[in-house]
Coordinates of C-alpha atoms and ligand atoms in Angstrom, one line a residue:
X27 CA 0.0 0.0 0.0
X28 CA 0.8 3.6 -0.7
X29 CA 1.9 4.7 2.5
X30 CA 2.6 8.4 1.7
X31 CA 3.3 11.1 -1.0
X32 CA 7.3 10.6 -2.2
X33 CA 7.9 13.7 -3.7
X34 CA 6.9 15.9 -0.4
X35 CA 9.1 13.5 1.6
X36 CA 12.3 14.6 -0.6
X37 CA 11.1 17.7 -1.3
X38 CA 11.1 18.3 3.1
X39 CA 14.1 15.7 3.2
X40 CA 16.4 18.7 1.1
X41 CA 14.6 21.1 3.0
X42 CA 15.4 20.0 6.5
X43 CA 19.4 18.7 4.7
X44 CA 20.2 22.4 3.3
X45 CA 18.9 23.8 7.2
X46 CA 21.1 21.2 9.5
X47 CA 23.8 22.1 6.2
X48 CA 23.8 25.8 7.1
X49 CA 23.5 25.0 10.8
X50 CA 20.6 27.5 10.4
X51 CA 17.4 27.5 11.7
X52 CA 14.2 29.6 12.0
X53 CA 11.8 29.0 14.8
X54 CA 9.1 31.1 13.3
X55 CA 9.8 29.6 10.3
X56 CA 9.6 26.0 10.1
X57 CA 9.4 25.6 6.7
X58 CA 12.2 28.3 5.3
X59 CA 11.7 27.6 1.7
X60 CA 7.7 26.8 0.2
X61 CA 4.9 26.2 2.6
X62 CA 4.5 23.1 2.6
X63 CA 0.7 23.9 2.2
X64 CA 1.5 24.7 -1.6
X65 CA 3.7 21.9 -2.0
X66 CA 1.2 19.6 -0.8
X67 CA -1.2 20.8 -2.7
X68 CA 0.7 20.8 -5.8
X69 CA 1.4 17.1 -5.2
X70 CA -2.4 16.7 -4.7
X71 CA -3.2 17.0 -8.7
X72 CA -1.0 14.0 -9.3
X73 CA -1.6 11.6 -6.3
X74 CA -2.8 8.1 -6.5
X75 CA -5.5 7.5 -4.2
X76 CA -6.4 3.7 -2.5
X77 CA -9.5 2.4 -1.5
X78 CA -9.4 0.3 1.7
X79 CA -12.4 -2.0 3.0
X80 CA -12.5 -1.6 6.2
X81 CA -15.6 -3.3 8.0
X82 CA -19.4 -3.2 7.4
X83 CA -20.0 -0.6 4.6
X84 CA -17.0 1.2 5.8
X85 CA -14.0 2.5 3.4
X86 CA -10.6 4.7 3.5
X87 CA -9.6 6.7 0.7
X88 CA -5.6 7.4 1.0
X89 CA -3.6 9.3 -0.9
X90 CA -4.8 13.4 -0.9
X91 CA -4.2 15.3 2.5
X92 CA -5.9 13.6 5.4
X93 CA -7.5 10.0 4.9
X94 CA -10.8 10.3 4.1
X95 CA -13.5 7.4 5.4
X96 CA -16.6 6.7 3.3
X97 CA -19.5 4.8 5.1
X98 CA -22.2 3.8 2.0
X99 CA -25.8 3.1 1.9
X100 CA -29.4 4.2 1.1
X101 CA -29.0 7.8 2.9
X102 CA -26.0 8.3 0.1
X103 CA -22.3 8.9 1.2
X104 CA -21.0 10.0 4.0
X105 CA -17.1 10.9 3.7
X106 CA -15.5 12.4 7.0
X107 CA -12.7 14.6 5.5
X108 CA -12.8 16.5 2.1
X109 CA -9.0 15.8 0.6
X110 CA -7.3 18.3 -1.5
X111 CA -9.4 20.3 -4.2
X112 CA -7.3 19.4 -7.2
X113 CA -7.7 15.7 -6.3
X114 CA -11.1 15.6 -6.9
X115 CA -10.9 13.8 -10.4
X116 CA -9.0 10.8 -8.2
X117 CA -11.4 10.8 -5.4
X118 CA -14.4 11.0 -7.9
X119 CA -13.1 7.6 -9.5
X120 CA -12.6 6.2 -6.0
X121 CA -15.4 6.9 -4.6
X122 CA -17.2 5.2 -7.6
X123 CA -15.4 2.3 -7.2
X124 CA -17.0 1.7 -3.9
X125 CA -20.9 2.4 -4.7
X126 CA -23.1 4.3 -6.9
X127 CA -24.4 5.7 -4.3
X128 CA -24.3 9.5 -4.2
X129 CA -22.9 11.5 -1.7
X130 CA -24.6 13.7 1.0
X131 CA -22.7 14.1 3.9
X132 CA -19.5 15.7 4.8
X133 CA -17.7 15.6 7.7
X134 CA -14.7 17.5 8.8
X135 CA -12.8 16.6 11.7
X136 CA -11.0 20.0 12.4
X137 CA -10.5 22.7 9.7
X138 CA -7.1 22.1 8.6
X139 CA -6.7 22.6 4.8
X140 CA -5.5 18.5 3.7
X141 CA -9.0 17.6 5.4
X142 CA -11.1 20.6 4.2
X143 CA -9.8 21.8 0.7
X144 CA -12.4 19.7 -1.0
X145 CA -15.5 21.1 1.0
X146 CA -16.8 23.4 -1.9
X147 CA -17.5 20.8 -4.8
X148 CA -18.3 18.2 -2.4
X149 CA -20.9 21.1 -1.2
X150 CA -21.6 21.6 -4.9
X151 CA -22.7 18.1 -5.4
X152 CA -24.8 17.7 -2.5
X153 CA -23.0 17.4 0.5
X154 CA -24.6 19.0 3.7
X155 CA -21.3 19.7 5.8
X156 CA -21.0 18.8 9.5
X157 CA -18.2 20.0 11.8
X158 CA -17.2 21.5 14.6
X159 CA -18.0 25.5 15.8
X160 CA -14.4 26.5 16.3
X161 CA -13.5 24.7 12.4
X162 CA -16.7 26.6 11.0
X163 CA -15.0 29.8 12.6
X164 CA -11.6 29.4 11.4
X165 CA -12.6 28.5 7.5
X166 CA -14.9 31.6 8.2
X167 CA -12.1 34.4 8.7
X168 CA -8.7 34.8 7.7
X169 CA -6.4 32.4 9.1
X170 CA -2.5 32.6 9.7
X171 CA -0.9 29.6 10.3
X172 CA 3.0 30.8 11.5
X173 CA 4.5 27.1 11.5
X174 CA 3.0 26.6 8.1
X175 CA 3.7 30.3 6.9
X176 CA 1.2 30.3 5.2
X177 CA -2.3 33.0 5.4
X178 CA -5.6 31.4 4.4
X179 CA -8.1 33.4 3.0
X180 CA -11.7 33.3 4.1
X181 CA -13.3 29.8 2.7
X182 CA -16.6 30.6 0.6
X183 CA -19.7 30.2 1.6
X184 CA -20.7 27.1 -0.1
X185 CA -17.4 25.3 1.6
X186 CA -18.8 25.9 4.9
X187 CA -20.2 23.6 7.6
X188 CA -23.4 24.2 8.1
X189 CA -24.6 21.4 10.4
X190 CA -22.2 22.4 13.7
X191 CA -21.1 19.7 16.6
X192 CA -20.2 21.2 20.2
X193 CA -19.2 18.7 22.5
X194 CA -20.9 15.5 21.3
X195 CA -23.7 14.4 18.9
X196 CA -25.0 11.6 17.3
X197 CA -26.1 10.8 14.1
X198 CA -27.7 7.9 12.5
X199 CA -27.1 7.5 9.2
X200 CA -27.1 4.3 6.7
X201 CA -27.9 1.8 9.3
X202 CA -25.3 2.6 11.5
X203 CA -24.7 5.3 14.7
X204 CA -22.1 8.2 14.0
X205 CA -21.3 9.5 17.2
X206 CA -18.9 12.8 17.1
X207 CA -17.1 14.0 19.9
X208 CA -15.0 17.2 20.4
X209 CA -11.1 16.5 21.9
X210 CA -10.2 19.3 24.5
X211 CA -7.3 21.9 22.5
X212 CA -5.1 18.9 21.3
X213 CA -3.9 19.4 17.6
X214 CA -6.1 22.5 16.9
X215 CA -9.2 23.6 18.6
X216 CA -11.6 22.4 16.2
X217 CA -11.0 18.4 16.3
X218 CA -13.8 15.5 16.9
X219 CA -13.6 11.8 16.5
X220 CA -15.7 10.3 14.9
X221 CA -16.8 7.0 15.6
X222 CA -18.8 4.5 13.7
X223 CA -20.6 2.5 16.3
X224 CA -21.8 -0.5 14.9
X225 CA -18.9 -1.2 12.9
X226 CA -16.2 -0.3 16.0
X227 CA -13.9 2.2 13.8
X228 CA -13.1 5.3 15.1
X229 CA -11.6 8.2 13.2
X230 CA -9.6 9.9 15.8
X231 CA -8.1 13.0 13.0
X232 CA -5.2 14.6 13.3
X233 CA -4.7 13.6 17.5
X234 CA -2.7 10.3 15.6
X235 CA -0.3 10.4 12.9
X236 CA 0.6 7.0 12.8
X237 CA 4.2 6.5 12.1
X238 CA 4.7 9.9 11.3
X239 CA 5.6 13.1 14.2
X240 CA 2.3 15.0 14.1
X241 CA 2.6 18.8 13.5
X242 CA 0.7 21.0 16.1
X243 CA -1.0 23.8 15.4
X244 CA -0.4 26.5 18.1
X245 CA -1.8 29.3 16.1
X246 CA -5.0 27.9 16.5
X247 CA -5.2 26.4 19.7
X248 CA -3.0 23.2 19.9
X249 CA -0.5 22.2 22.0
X250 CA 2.2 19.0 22.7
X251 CA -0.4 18.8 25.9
X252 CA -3.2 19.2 24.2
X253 CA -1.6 16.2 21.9
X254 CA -0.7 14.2 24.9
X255 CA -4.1 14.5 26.2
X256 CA -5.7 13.4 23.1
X257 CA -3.6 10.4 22.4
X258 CA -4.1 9.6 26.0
X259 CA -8.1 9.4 25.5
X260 CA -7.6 7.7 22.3
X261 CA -5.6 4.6 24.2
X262 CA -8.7 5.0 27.2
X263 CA -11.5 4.2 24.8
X264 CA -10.7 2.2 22.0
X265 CA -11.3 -2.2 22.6
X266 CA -8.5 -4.5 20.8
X267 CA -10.5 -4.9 18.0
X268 CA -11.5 -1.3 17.0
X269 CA -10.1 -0.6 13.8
X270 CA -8.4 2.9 14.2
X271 CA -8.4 5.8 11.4
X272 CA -5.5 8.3 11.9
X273 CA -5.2 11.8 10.2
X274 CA -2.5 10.3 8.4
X275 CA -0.5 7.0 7.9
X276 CA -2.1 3.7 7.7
X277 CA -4.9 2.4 9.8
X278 CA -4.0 0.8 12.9
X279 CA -5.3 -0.5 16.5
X280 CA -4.9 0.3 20.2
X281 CA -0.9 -1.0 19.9
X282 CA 0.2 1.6 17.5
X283 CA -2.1 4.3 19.3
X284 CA 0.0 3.5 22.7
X285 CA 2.8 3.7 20.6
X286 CA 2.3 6.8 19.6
X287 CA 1.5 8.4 22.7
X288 CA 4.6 6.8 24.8
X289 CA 6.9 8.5 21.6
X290 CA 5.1 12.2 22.5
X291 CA 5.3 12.0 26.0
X292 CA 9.4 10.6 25.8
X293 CA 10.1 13.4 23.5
X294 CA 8.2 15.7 25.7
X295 CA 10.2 14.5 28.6
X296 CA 13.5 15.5 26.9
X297 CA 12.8 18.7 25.5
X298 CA 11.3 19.6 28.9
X299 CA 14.4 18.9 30.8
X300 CA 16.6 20.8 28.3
X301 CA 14.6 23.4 28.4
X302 CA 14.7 23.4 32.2
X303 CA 18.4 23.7 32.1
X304 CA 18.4 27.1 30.3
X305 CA 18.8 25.9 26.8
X306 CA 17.9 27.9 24.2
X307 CA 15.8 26.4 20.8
X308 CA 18.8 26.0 18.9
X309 CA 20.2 24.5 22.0
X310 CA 17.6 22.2 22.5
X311 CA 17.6 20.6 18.7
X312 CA 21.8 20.6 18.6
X313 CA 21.2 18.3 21.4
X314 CA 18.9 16.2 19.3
X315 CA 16.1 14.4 21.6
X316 CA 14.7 13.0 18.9
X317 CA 17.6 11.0 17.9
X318 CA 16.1 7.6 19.1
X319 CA 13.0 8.3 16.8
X320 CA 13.7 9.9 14.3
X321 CA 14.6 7.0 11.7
X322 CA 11.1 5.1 12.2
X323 CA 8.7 8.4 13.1
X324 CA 10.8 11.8 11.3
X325 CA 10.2 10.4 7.9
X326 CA 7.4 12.3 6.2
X327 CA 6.2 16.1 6.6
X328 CA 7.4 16.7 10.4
X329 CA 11.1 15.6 10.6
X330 CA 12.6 15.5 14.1
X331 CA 13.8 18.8 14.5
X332 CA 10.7 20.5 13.1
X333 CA 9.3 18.4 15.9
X334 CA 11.5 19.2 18.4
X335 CA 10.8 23.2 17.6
X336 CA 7.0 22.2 17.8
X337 CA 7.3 20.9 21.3
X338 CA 10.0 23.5 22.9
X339 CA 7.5 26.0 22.1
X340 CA 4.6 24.2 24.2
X341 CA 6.7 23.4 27.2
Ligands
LIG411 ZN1 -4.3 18.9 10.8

């Protein structure tokens, strides 16, 4: 399987090689060169997506921006997460693969652009758009995102949600219970879960990358303890045999979730105590706490000193 998008991997690989080259780094900056939000995008047009069965009438599409799941049936489709706009040719085809069924729901799980840059012709052929208050506000209004360096402009109206979660609702759709939960400030302040009851799947976003350091979006209400708290309730509620969608990376289970949370509170551990001593950020990364995880978790969009930088400024 398709695991992830090659050309963004070298394309951050040189990035992060020319910045430990120059023994230069910019804190505000993460990403010195190209947001990686027009590099990932521009990889978008070309990307292959897959189509995973995962149980019941459940799917994954992988492949553009976040993975996107696709639950089928009589009510139409229900996708939770949009992909990239100039994927849509790709996810059209996919999602025909699955069913002929049309689709009618959309849900976003925070209001990140890789889960949201599809909302407007998803909206345009018929999808009513459920998400949560703060990702209805963000897409609403100008958005600056510093670690991304990148501005996003106000969303248009038809790529809005419409249908807004606070802290928990259910819906029942196709046979099956959706129940949609808001996290506490973890990755932004806009994600949910979203589980699919009958089937035992739960989406849990952007709180687990899996395999892959996460990025944290400060400038909209995340934090590495926000993270930590999220990936801790993740491990608390899911069974052994509750088939786990992550924000990115394969699917996986409670073993990889606890994985995953053990590697953000280790690193968290070691930035903290550098910090503690008086080190300063380039301090903290010369001294390279991530160097333990870096070959198995810093090898897609967040590379260990990127993630290093991310944490440092939560602690
Ligand atoms: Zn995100």
């Amino acid at each position: 399987m398709k695991r992830h998008n090659f050309s963004i991997s070298r394309r951050r690989f040189l990035t992060s090689t020319v910045l430990a080259t120059a023994g230069y780094f910019l804190p505000r900056r993460l990403f010195a060169e190209e947001s990686p939000v027009t590099v990932i995008r521009t990889a978008a047009a070309t990307a292959k997506i897959t189509v995973q069965k995962l149980r019941g009438n459940v799917s994954m599409l992988e492949g553009s921006g976040g993975n996107i799941a696709v639950l089928t049936g009589r009510d139409g489709k229900l996708l939770v997460d949009a992909g990239i706009t100039a994927s849509r040719p790709g996810i059209t085809h996919a999602l025909a693969s699955i069913s002929s069924d049309p689709v009618k729901h959309l849900i976003n799980t925070h209001w990140h652009f890789d889960h949201t840059d599809g909302n407007e012709w998803l909206h345009s052929v018929g999808a009513e758009i459920t998400a949560h208050e703060n990702t209805r506000k963000h897409l609403s209004v100008s958005t600056r995102v510093e670690g991304w360096n990148f501005t996003f402009p106000p969303s248009p109206e038809g790529a809005l949600p419409t249908r807004i979660v606070g802290a928990d609702r259910q819906l029942h759709l196709n046979g099956t219970t959706l129940r949609l939960k808001h996290y506490a400030p973890a990755h932004t302040d806009s994600d949910i879960s979203v589980e699919f009851m009958n089937e035992n799947i739960l989406h849990v976003a952007d709180t687990w990358w899996n395999g892959y350091f996460p990025f944290i979006d400060y400038w909209t209400g995340g934090s590495i303890d926000g993270a930590i708290r999220a990936a801790e309730a993740n491990v608390a509620r899911v069974a052994e045999d509750t088939i786990v969608i992550p924000g990115h990376g394969p699917v996986g289970g409670k073993a990889a979730l606890i994985e995953f949370r053990d590697m953000l509170v280790a690193i968290r551990g070691k930035v903290a105590d550098l910090k503690k001593q008086g080190k300063s950020l380039v301090e903290v990364i010369e001294a390279h706490p991530t160097v333990d995880y870096d070959s198995k978790w810093g090898q897609f969009v967040i590379d260990g000193k990127t993630f290093t930088s991310l944490v440092y400024r939560g602690i």
